[in-house]
Amino acid sequence: HLHNGIVLVALTPVPCFCDCSFSANKHKPWIETEYQGIVMKNDNTVLLNPPLFALDKDAPLHYAGEICGFRVHNGPGGSGSAQFEAVVLDRSTGEGLVRSKEPLDCESQKEHSFTIQAYDCGEGPDGTNSKKSHKATVHVRVNDVNEFSPVFVERRYEASVPEGRLFDRIVRVEAVDADCSPQYSQICFYDIITPNVPFTIDNDGNIKNTEPLDSKHQRVHSFWVTAFDCGKNRAQADAQVIVTVKPSCKPGWMGWTKRIEYTPGSGSIPLFPNLHLETCEKTVWNIQATVELQTGHIGKGCDRDSYSDRSVRRLCGAVRGEVELLPPPSPATNWTAAVPTLPSSDSSLVFSFNGSTHVAVVPDSVASAVSGDHFTLQLWMRRGGASTQPPANQARGSRKEEETIICSTVKNDDSYSHYSLSVHGCRLSLFYWPDVSTARPVKFLWKLEQVCDSEWHHLSLSVQFPSVTLYVDGVTFDPALIHDNGAIPNPAPHQRLVIGACWEKPKDIMNNTMPETKDTGEVHTMFVGYKGLLSGVTVRPGNVEPHSVVECLYACREGLDFGDLETLGSGMKVHVNPSQSVLVLEGDDIESFNRAVQQVTYRNSLRFATPGVRPLKLTTSLRCFSEESCLSLRQLEGYLVVLQPDAPQISLSGVGPHLARPAAEFEGPQGVPLFPELRIVCSLSHRIMQSFSVSLSALMSDAVAHTLDGCEVQPLGEELNPEREELLVDMEALKERGLDIINTTAYIAITGAESISVYEDVLRSIRYRLAKGSARFERRFRLSCSEMNGRYTSNELTLEVNFLHSLDSLYHPSHLLASQQQFLHPSHHTGELSGHTLPNPHRNSVVPGAATVIIMVCVGFLVVMVILGVFRIRSIHRRSEGGGGGKEGSNQWDDSALTIIVNPMELWIHQMTPVMTNESSSRRREETPPPDATEPFNRTHILKHHPLI
């Protein structure tokens, strides 16, 4: 019969015809030894092959020949008794059916195994003496249905490819299906559902491009894909694919910025925040990058403290007592006048030597101060770069000869010692002769690249014979060779110190010039002169300079640095040279190397950094396993721009504009202080931005720690006359504080790096003194200060000094003053005003006593005019009553006895009017007596004694 589409054939055994008169159960039922079954998911009927039939030889006996049931037993590893059961469909034929007790799930278990056994009905209805068949094994497979849809392993796939190429595979997408059967669990094909994209996908999920991609046309491609299983179920959710098109790979640095700006006061900034190296998937095993910061255009090589060499030495704590061998030319230091100077951006004085006509011969008085075998010689040196070219006869091959920088023969007690510092190619040598009469000379030789690279370098040579220590740019160098020069002619026993050349005979030195050499084959007594630039040449006798001081003198305030060494990857190395102008990175991993490059920084600790351009270079070398195919990267060049810093405002206040004192105070032994209440304030002005939407700019000043390096007091108009006037300065206080002073009749200059409070104290102590009888009516002075070696200057403070004279000293003889004294003070006997000093309650105001005298004279003159008018009116009235005169004569004014008197102090009052204070004016009104309180006086008496009548 047909059951669920399967033809079931029942084979009925042929009954045997025997003697069935008895009902005894003689035979066991029989079944197949193994069955294969199939059960559909969500269905409990098992289709067996072959069909389940039990046969019994006792048939057709009732009960004994019938099958009453089947029993299910657990097989090996199975659980049939719990999940399956077998039932009898026809007892007479032995047909049976196997079914599951509950729905089966293919995804949880695909196959089941168990055993089955048939038993007959026995000998009676009670089933007594029933027989069981052998156990048969049943294998049941659960058939699957397509109930699950494909699911992508990832919802988003990304890939990046270079442009201009066709690829076999760019990215592979993958989907899975939870169905258990191969038919429904397999993904039959994928599909791109986004139209018009230059990509295709195969049945395995591999995506490739159908045409070359162009990053300029479209940098990123985004599209969607779906998947189908073999049951044609579509994916539950589609997947997104993003393909980024990279420009054609060119090995080199990516993200290089040519121009970098630095704002002074920013501390450290990264130079290459976006820089990374692209090797185009080529394998390299060593990478080395060299970053160079060129600061040669800034003075002597980098941004240092912008103070004079003497001030920097003091700030670094150097021991005092150094002697400057190349000072600025002046009447007192005229030995440098013949050497040309060059401008320098750091305001230092640079001298140019050409090896022939430029030489500085230090006077014996200065040379004797630096004698001894313990001394420290310091200088800034730059080979070449002289302002004038050497003569033609020395131009060829001159670099191969030894050039003498400094040559000294000094007297020590009864003996002479000699030393000379020279350069020869890339070698620096010190020739030292401790005693020219007995000891033999010793030569110390150093081989240095710094000597011949035409850059500025700082040399510090500490001699403590027989020990010699050389510092070049703050780094110690040991001599490469020390040897005895053997017997050579002794230098002439004459003290001489020369800069730029050296002679054995003193007669060769004439007018600070070197005699011309002639190519005659004769042996000359002169050494070849130095060709290059020198600055800050000093010698300090005594103990050698400490290393910390030498490092401070050379220390750069700007340079290259590395951000954080703790984040440096394994295998990475960083090296920075002492001047911090060169930084070298080395590593073997590209990712670590890129992170390290991005941490290279520029730092500048100067608050007022020198503005300008610093050239920047990046040189890279790569080493590969195959040198033939190794990459070669070009050198990158850029520049760092240091912007203009906020200029400091140096404000001088608390003085003037007028200073009035009696002349007697100026003629005293101490004089009068010019700036007793001087105040110096330094601040910065910069813009600040408000936090709200409209940006407002405002000026904000904040006090900062400043160090002044010079102030100047200058008389305006005529220079000071040493016979009549002078400016007094406390020299002991200046010496104690390490300040220098230049005191001339044209100006007083106080120099040296010091704090504002020190300069305030020094300037407040400056006094102006006059000789007896030298007082004039006025004298004007101008005060100004500066910092950073004159880079920033203050306002110019002008002070006008007024000398208050006694009335007797102004006019000789002064009968008018005597009469005025009688009129103003009738209760006292007549006296002179000579020696009377006017009270001075305010330093910068007009003396009230003098103003009172002048006002009272003016009031007296007004009273005279009133009395004369009254007298004239009475005379006219008397004439009219007596009839002694005509009408015409009575109407005329008689002015024959009237004379206008000019006040002798009117000009002085006009000059002093702007500086009168309100207090002095009020006091003047209080001290002036009213007109009716004065005693009448005779007009003739005043006119007679007035000196101007």
mmCIF file of C-alpha atoms in Angstrom, residues 574-855:
data_model
loop_
_atom_site.group_PDB
_atom_site.id
_atom_site.type_symbol
_atom_site.label_atom_id
_atom_site.label_comp_id
_atom_site.label_asym_id
_atom_site.label_seq_id
_atom_site.Cartn_x
_atom_site.Cartn_y
_atom_site.Cartn_z
ATOM 1 C CA VAL A 574 67.038 58.506 19.901
ATOM 2 C CA HIS A 575 70.182 60.642 19.874
ATOM 3 C CA VAL A 576 70.427 64.438 20.193
ATOM 4 C CA ASN A 577 73.697 66.359 19.788
ATOM 5 C CA PRO A 578 74.813 68.760 22.569
ATOM 6 C CA SER A 579 73.609 71.874 20.757
ATOM 7 C CA GLN A 580 70.254 70.159 20.143
ATOM 8 C CA SER A 581 70.367 71.093 16.484
ATOM 9 C CA VAL A 582 70.497 67.485 15.199
ATOM 10 C CA LEU A 583 68.198 64.630 16.295
ATOM 11 C CA VAL A 584 68.638 61.076 15.000
ATOM 12 C CA LEU A 585 65.941 58.353 15.165
ATOM 13 C CA GLU A 586 66.708 54.723 14.438
ATOM 14 C CA GLY A 587 64.447 51.665 14.474
ATOM 15 C CA ASP A 588 63.346 48.514 12.660
ATOM 16 C CA ASP A 589 59.535 48.679 12.922
ATOM 17 C CA ILE A 590 57.677 51.094 10.672
ATOM 18 C CA GLU A 591 54.704 51.596 12.989
ATOM 19 C CA SER A 592 56.907 52.336 16.006
ATOM 20 C CA PHE A 593 59.084 54.557 13.862
ATOM 21 C CA ASN A 594 56.117 56.610 12.675
ATOM 22 C CA ARG A 595 54.925 57.116 16.252
ATOM 23 C CA ALA A 596 58.402 58.223 17.278
ATOM 24 C CA VAL A 597 58.737 60.728 14.428
ATOM 25 C CA GLN A 598 55.484 62.356 15.455
ATOM 26 C CA GLN A 599 56.944 63.051 18.921
ATOM 27 C CA VAL A 600 59.912 65.088 17.709
ATOM 28 C CA THR A 601 59.400 68.586 19.131
ATOM 29 C CA TYR A 602 60.866 72.071 18.955
ATOM 30 C CA ARG A 603 61.356 73.903 22.224
ATOM 31 C CA ASN A 604 62.360 77.469 23.025
ATOM 32 C CA SER A 605 62.535 78.527 26.663
ATOM 33 C CA LEU A 606 63.161 82.191 25.919
ATOM 34 C CA ARG A 607 60.146 84.346 26.650
ATOM 35 C CA PHE A 608 61.305 86.812 24.026
ATOM 36 C CA ALA A 609 62.503 84.394 21.369
ATOM 37 C CA THR A 610 64.377 85.820 18.419
ATOM 38 C CA PRO A 611 61.891 86.014 15.529
ATOM 39 C CA GLY A 612 62.885 84.672 12.161
ATOM 40 C CA VAL A 613 63.163 81.574 9.989
ATOM 41 C CA ARG A 614 64.934 78.377 11.038
ATOM 42 C CA PRO A 615 65.576 76.019 8.078
ATOM 43 C CA LEU A 616 64.582 72.408 8.758
ATOM 44 C CA LYS A 617 65.776 69.227 7.033
ATOM 45 C CA LEU A 618 64.781 65.557 7.263
ATOM 46 C CA THR A 619 67.142 62.962 5.825
ATOM 47 C CA THR A 620 66.126 59.276 5.740
ATOM 48 C CA SER A 621 68.155 56.158 4.997
ATOM 49 C CA LEU A 622 66.625 52.664 4.659
ATOM 50 C CA ARG A 623 68.335 49.293 4.775
ATOM 51 C CA CYS A 624 66.659 46.278 3.198
ATOM 52 C CA PHE A 625 67.386 42.587 2.886
ATOM 53 C CA SER A 626 67.979 43.133 -0.793
ATOM 54 C CA GLU A 627 70.061 46.225 -1.307
ATOM 55 C CA GLU A 628 69.269 46.287 -5.023
ATOM 56 C CA SER A 629 65.534 46.773 -4.502
ATOM 57 C CA CYS A 630 65.829 48.947 -1.387
ATOM 58 C CA LEU A 631 64.034 52.259 -1.340
ATOM 59 C CA SER A 632 65.812 55.576 -1.671
ATOM 60 C CA LEU A 633 64.051 58.603 -0.191
ATOM 61 C CA ARG A 634 64.811 62.185 -1.083
ATOM 62 C CA GLN A 635 65.690 64.784 1.540
ATOM 63 C CA LEU A 636 62.790 66.901 2.785
ATOM 64 C CA GLU A 637 63.299 70.609 3.403
ATOM 65 C CA GLY A 638 61.094 73.056 5.272
ATOM 66 C CA TYR A 639 61.393 75.887 7.737
ATOM 67 C CA LEU A 640 60.256 76.881 11.180
ATOM 68 C CA VAL A 641 59.013 80.445 11.578
ATOM 69 C CA VAL A 642 59.352 81.967 15.040
ATOM 70 C CA LEU A 643 56.786 84.726 15.217
ATOM 71 C CA GLN A 644 57.375 88.152 16.715
ATOM 72 C CA PRO A 645 57.002 87.919 20.504
ATOM 73 C CA ASP A 646 54.911 90.299 22.554
ATOM 74 C CA ALA A 647 57.179 93.250 23.243
ATOM 75 C CA PRO A 648 57.725 94.025 26.924
ATOM 76 C CA GLN A 649 56.733 97.479 28.068
ATOM 77 C CA ILE A 650 59.443 99.040 30.239
ATOM 78 C CA SER A 651 57.899 102.015 31.999
ATOM 79 C CA LEU A 652 59.849 104.630 33.947
ATOM 80 C CA SER A 653 57.785 106.848 36.259
ATOM 81 C CA GLY A 654 57.805 108.676 39.576
ATOM 82 C CA VAL A 655 60.104 111.446 38.381
ATOM 83 C CA GLY A 656 59.540 115.075 37.378
ATOM 84 C CA PRO A 657 58.960 116.605 35.039
ATOM 85 C CA HIS A 658 60.493 119.307 37.306
ATOM 86 C CA LEU A 659 62.799 119.197 40.273
ATOM 87 C CA ALA A 660 63.212 122.516 42.158
ATOM 88 C CA ARG A 661 65.753 122.918 44.955
ATOM 89 C CA PRO A 662 67.665 125.809 46.441
ATOM 90 C CA ALA A 663 70.992 126.254 44.743
ATOM 91 C CA ALA A 664 72.755 125.769 48.047
ATOM 92 C CA GLU A 665 71.637 122.122 48.179
ATOM 93 C CA PHE A 666 73.171 121.413 44.775
ATOM 94 C CA GLU A 667 76.408 123.023 45.921
ATOM 95 C CA GLY A 668 76.609 120.770 48.963
ATOM 96 C CA PRO A 669 79.131 117.906 49.210
ATOM 97 C CA GLN A 670 76.483 115.230 48.421
ATOM 98 C CA GLY A 671 74.536 117.151 45.794
ATOM 99 C CA VAL A 672 70.850 116.421 45.150
ATOM 100 C CA PRO A 673 69.425 113.013 44.058
ATOM 101 C CA LEU A 674 67.871 113.308 40.603
ATOM 102 C CA PHE A 675 65.540 110.300 40.734
ATOM 103 C CA PRO A 676 64.675 109.691 44.415
ATOM 104 C CA GLU A 677 61.225 108.235 43.692
ATOM 105 C CA LEU A 678 61.977 106.377 40.433
ATOM 106 C CA ARG A 679 59.776 103.376 39.653
ATOM 107 C CA ILE A 680 60.532 100.825 36.914
ATOM 108 C CA VAL A 681 57.752 98.486 35.804
ATOM 109 C CA CYS A 682 58.025 95.853 33.086
ATOM 110 C CA SER A 683 54.936 94.163 31.699
ATOM 111 C CA LEU A 684 53.671 92.353 28.629
ATOM 112 C CA SER A 685 50.753 93.459 26.495
ATOM 113 C CA HIS A 686 48.866 90.870 24.483
ATOM 114 C CA ARG A 687 45.377 90.226 23.207
ATOM 115 C CA ILE A 688 42.843 88.031 24.955
ATOM 116 C CA MET A 689 39.673 86.555 23.450
ATOM 117 C CA GLN A 690 36.354 86.530 25.220
ATOM 118 C CA SER A 691 34.405 83.276 25.504
ATOM 119 C CA PHE A 692 31.164 84.487 23.992
ATOM 120 C CA SER A 693 30.283 84.400 20.327
ATOM 121 C CA VAL A 694 31.460 87.900 19.424
ATOM 122 C CA SER A 695 35.223 87.998 19.922
ATOM 123 C CA LEU A 696 36.449 91.096 21.689
ATOM 124 C CA SER A 697 40.107 92.013 21.958
ATOM 125 C CA ALA A 698 41.525 93.707 24.990
ATOM 126 C CA LEU A 699 44.942 94.524 26.285
ATOM 127 C CA MET A 700 46.084 92.697 29.348
ATOM 128 C CA SER A 701 49.369 93.301 31.158
ATOM 129 C CA ASP A 702 50.904 90.750 33.420
ATOM 130 C CA ALA A 703 53.962 91.284 35.521
ATOM 131 C CA VAL A 704 56.880 89.094 34.553
ATOM 132 C CA ALA A 705 60.361 88.634 35.884
ATOM 133 C CA HIS A 706 62.632 90.885 33.866
ATOM 134 C CA THR A 707 66.335 91.549 33.911
ATOM 135 C CA LEU A 708 67.527 94.934 32.744
ATOM 136 C CA ASP A 709 70.950 95.175 31.185
ATOM 137 C CA GLY A 710 71.543 98.900 30.958
ATOM 138 C CA CYS A 711 70.356 102.395 31.855
ATOM 139 C CA GLU A 712 71.643 105.720 30.610
ATOM 140 C CA VAL A 713 71.456 109.236 32.082
ATOM 141 C CA GLN A 714 72.204 111.939 29.525
ATOM 142 C CA PRO A 715 72.302 115.734 29.998
ATOM 143 C CA LEU A 716 70.315 117.510 27.310
ATOM 144 C CA GLY A 717 71.783 120.523 25.591
ATOM 145 C CA GLU A 718 75.364 121.196 26.592
ATOM 146 C CA GLU A 719 77.533 118.459 28.003
ATOM 147 C CA LEU A 720 78.528 118.557 31.635
ATOM 148 C CA ASN A 721 81.301 120.994 32.511
ATOM 149 C CA PRO A 722 83.692 119.060 34.784
ATOM 150 C CA GLU A 723 84.842 122.313 36.377
ATOM 151 C CA ARG A 724 81.345 123.333 37.448
ATOM 152 C CA GLU A 725 79.096 120.219 37.648
ATOM 153 C CA GLU A 726 79.183 116.459 37.946
ATOM 154 C CA LEU A 727 77.000 113.384 38.430
ATOM 155 C CA LEU A 728 77.866 111.297 41.479
ATOM 156 C CA VAL A 729 77.416 107.513 41.528
ATOM 157 C CA ASP A 730 78.106 105.101 44.375
ATOM 158 C CA MET A 731 80.965 103.139 42.818
ATOM 159 C CA GLU A 732 81.219 100.701 45.709
ATOM 160 C CA ALA A 733 77.575 99.689 45.304
ATOM 161 C CA LEU A 734 78.089 99.197 41.563
ATOM 162 C CA LYS A 735 81.151 97.057 42.102
ATOM 163 C CA GLU A 736 79.410 94.993 44.761
ATOM 164 C CA ARG A 737 76.533 94.242 42.409
ATOM 165 C CA GLY A 738 78.772 93.488 39.445
ATOM 166 C CA LEU A 739 77.593 96.418 37.315
ATOM 167 C CA ASP A 740 79.830 98.414 34.982
ATOM 168 C CA ILE A 741 79.703 102.162 34.441
ATOM 169 C CA ILE A 742 80.882 104.559 31.765
ATOM 170 C CA ASN A 743 80.926 108.092 33.189
ATOM 171 C CA THR A 744 81.607 110.843 30.659
ATOM 172 C CA THR A 745 80.540 114.444 30.280
ATOM 173 C CA ALA A 746 78.053 113.393 27.569
ATOM 174 C CA TYR A 747 76.314 110.532 29.446
ATOM 175 C CA ILE A 748 76.456 107.982 32.232
ATOM 176 C CA ALA A 749 75.872 104.375 31.119
ATOM 177 C CA ILE A 750 75.335 101.638 33.729
ATOM 178 C CA THR A 751 75.459 98.162 32.204
ATOM 179 C CA GLY A 752 75.112 94.605 33.401
ATOM 180 C CA ALA A 753 72.288 92.090 33.674
ATOM 181 C CA GLU A 754 70.491 92.692 36.956
ATOM 182 C CA SER A 755 67.004 92.802 38.414
ATOM 183 C CA ILE A 756 64.728 95.813 38.278
ATOM 184 C CA SER A 757 65.016 96.446 42.013
ATOM 185 C CA VAL A 758 68.808 96.702 41.790
ATOM 186 C CA TYR A 759 68.611 99.211 38.954
ATOM 187 C CA GLU A 760 66.025 101.214 40.885
ATOM 188 C CA ASP A 761 68.345 101.451 43.895
ATOM 189 C CA VAL A 762 71.318 102.443 41.755
ATOM 190 C CA LEU A 763 69.447 105.096 39.776
ATOM 191 C CA ARG A 764 67.858 106.565 42.871
ATOM 192 C CA SER A 765 71.328 107.119 44.299
ATOM 193 C CA ILE A 766 72.587 109.196 41.348
ATOM 194 C CA ARG A 767 73.221 112.790 42.575
ATOM 195 C CA TYR A 768 73.836 116.036 40.773
ATOM 196 C CA ARG A 769 76.393 118.381 42.331
ATOM 197 C CA LEU A 770 77.464 121.920 41.402
ATOM 198 C CA ALA A 771 80.507 123.942 42.261
ATOM 199 C CA LYS A 772 80.064 127.083 44.321
ATOM 200 C CA GLY A 773 78.492 129.879 42.327
ATOM 201 C CA SER A 774 77.839 127.639 39.296
ATOM 202 C CA ALA A 775 74.060 127.412 39.611
ATOM 203 C CA ARG A 776 72.038 128.403 36.570
ATOM 204 C CA PHE A 777 68.336 128.724 36.111
ATOM 205 C CA GLU A 778 67.758 125.170 34.762
ATOM 206 C CA ARG A 779 69.389 121.942 33.593
ATOM 207 C CA ARG A 780 67.638 119.038 31.821
ATOM 208 C CA PHE A 781 68.426 115.305 31.981
ATOM 209 C CA ARG A 782 67.063 112.285 30.132
ATOM 210 C CA LEU A 783 66.835 108.750 31.572
ATOM 211 C CA SER A 784 66.217 105.544 29.617
ATOM 212 C CA CYS A 785 66.726 101.798 30.254
ATOM 213 C CA SER A 786 66.833 98.668 28.150
ATOM 214 C CA GLU A 787 66.854 94.902 28.360
ATOM 215 C CA MET A 788 67.959 92.010 26.157
ATOM 216 C CA ASN A 789 71.120 93.908 25.153
ATOM 217 C CA GLY A 790 69.179 96.916 23.929
ATOM 218 C CA ARG A 791 66.563 94.943 22.045
ATOM 219 C CA TYR A 792 63.747 96.441 24.109
ATOM 220 C CA THR A 793 63.953 99.996 25.430
ATOM 221 C CA SER A 794 61.913 101.977 27.897
ATOM 222 C CA ASN A 795 60.245 105.337 27.554
ATOM 223 C CA GLU A 796 62.514 108.379 27.792
ATOM 224 C CA LEU A 797 62.013 110.156 31.091
ATOM 225 C CA THR A 798 62.953 113.838 30.950
ATOM 226 C CA LEU A 799 63.691 115.776 34.132
ATOM 227 C CA GLU A 800 64.111 119.559 34.349
ATOM 228 C CA VAL A 801 66.162 120.732 37.315
ATOM 229 C CA ASN A 802 65.430 124.263 38.599
ATOM 230 C CA PHE A 803 67.748 126.104 40.914
ATOM 231 C CA LEU A 804 66.025 128.365 43.446
ATOM 232 C CA HIS A 805 68.212 131.380 44.174
ATOM 233 C CA SER A 806 67.929 133.732 47.146
ATOM 234 C CA LEU A 807 66.706 137.200 46.180
ATOM 235 C CA ASP A 808 69.916 138.830 47.321
ATOM 236 C CA SER A 809 71.984 136.558 45.139
ATOM 237 C CA LEU A 810 69.893 137.357 42.052
ATOM 238 C CA TYR A 811 70.486 141.131 42.112
ATOM 239 C CA HIS A 812 73.608 142.802 43.424
ATOM 240 C CA PRO A 813 73.026 145.288 45.090
ATOM 241 C CA SER A 814 69.297 144.971 45.705
ATOM 242 C CA HIS A 815 67.964 148.115 47.362
ATOM 243 C CA LEU A 816 64.510 147.180 46.169
ATOM 244 C CA LEU A 817 64.593 143.994 48.212
ATOM 245 C CA ALA A 818 65.685 145.950 51.244
ATOM 246 C CA SER A 819 62.809 148.405 50.890
ATOM 247 C CA GLN A 820 60.390 145.557 50.288
ATOM 248 C CA GLN A 821 61.652 143.856 53.393
ATOM 249 C CA GLN A 822 60.944 147.041 55.394
ATOM 250 C CA PHE A 823 57.476 147.286 53.895
ATOM 251 C CA LEU A 824 56.559 143.652 54.348
ATOM 252 C CA HIS A 825 57.848 143.387 57.900
ATOM 253 C CA PRO A 826 57.426 146.892 59.543
ATOM 254 C CA SER A 827 57.708 145.500 63.044
ATOM 255 C CA HIS A 828 61.243 144.199 62.419
ATOM 256 C CA HIS A 829 64.401 146.081 61.683
ATOM 257 C CA THR A 830 65.754 146.066 58.179
ATOM 258 C CA GLY A 831 67.655 142.920 57.201
ATOM 259 C CA GLU A 832 69.118 141.180 54.146
ATOM 260 C CA LEU A 833 67.591 138.050 52.570
ATOM 261 C CA SER A 834 71.000 136.649 51.842
ATOM 262 C CA GLY A 835 71.398 133.113 53.085
ATOM 263 C CA HIS A 836 67.681 132.682 53.565
ATOM 264 C CA THR A 837 66.469 129.283 52.244
ATOM 265 C CA LEU A 838 62.872 128.996 51.259
ATOM 266 C CA PRO A 839 60.760 126.273 52.798
ATOM 267 C CA ASN A 840 60.199 123.208 50.597
ATOM 268 C CA PRO A 841 57.330 121.030 51.740
ATOM 269 C CA HIS A 842 57.130 119.300 48.286
ATOM 270 C CA ARG A 843 60.151 118.186 46.315
ATOM 271 C CA ASN A 844 58.829 119.098 42.893
ATOM 272 C CA SER A 845 56.816 122.241 43.716
ATOM 273 C CA VAL A 846 57.675 125.945 43.842
ATOM 274 C CA VAL A 847 58.734 127.167 47.281
ATOM 275 C CA PRO A 848 55.738 128.950 48.918
ATOM 276 C CA GLY A 849 57.919 131.525 50.721
ATOM 277 C CA ALA A 850 59.302 132.944 47.504
ATOM 278 C CA ALA A 851 55.837 133.064 45.951
ATOM 279 C CA THR A 852 54.540 134.988 48.972
ATOM 280 C CA VAL A 853 57.220 137.661 48.584
ATOM 281 C CA ILE A 854 56.462 138.078 44.888
ATOM 282 C CA ILE A 855 52.698 138.331 45.441
#
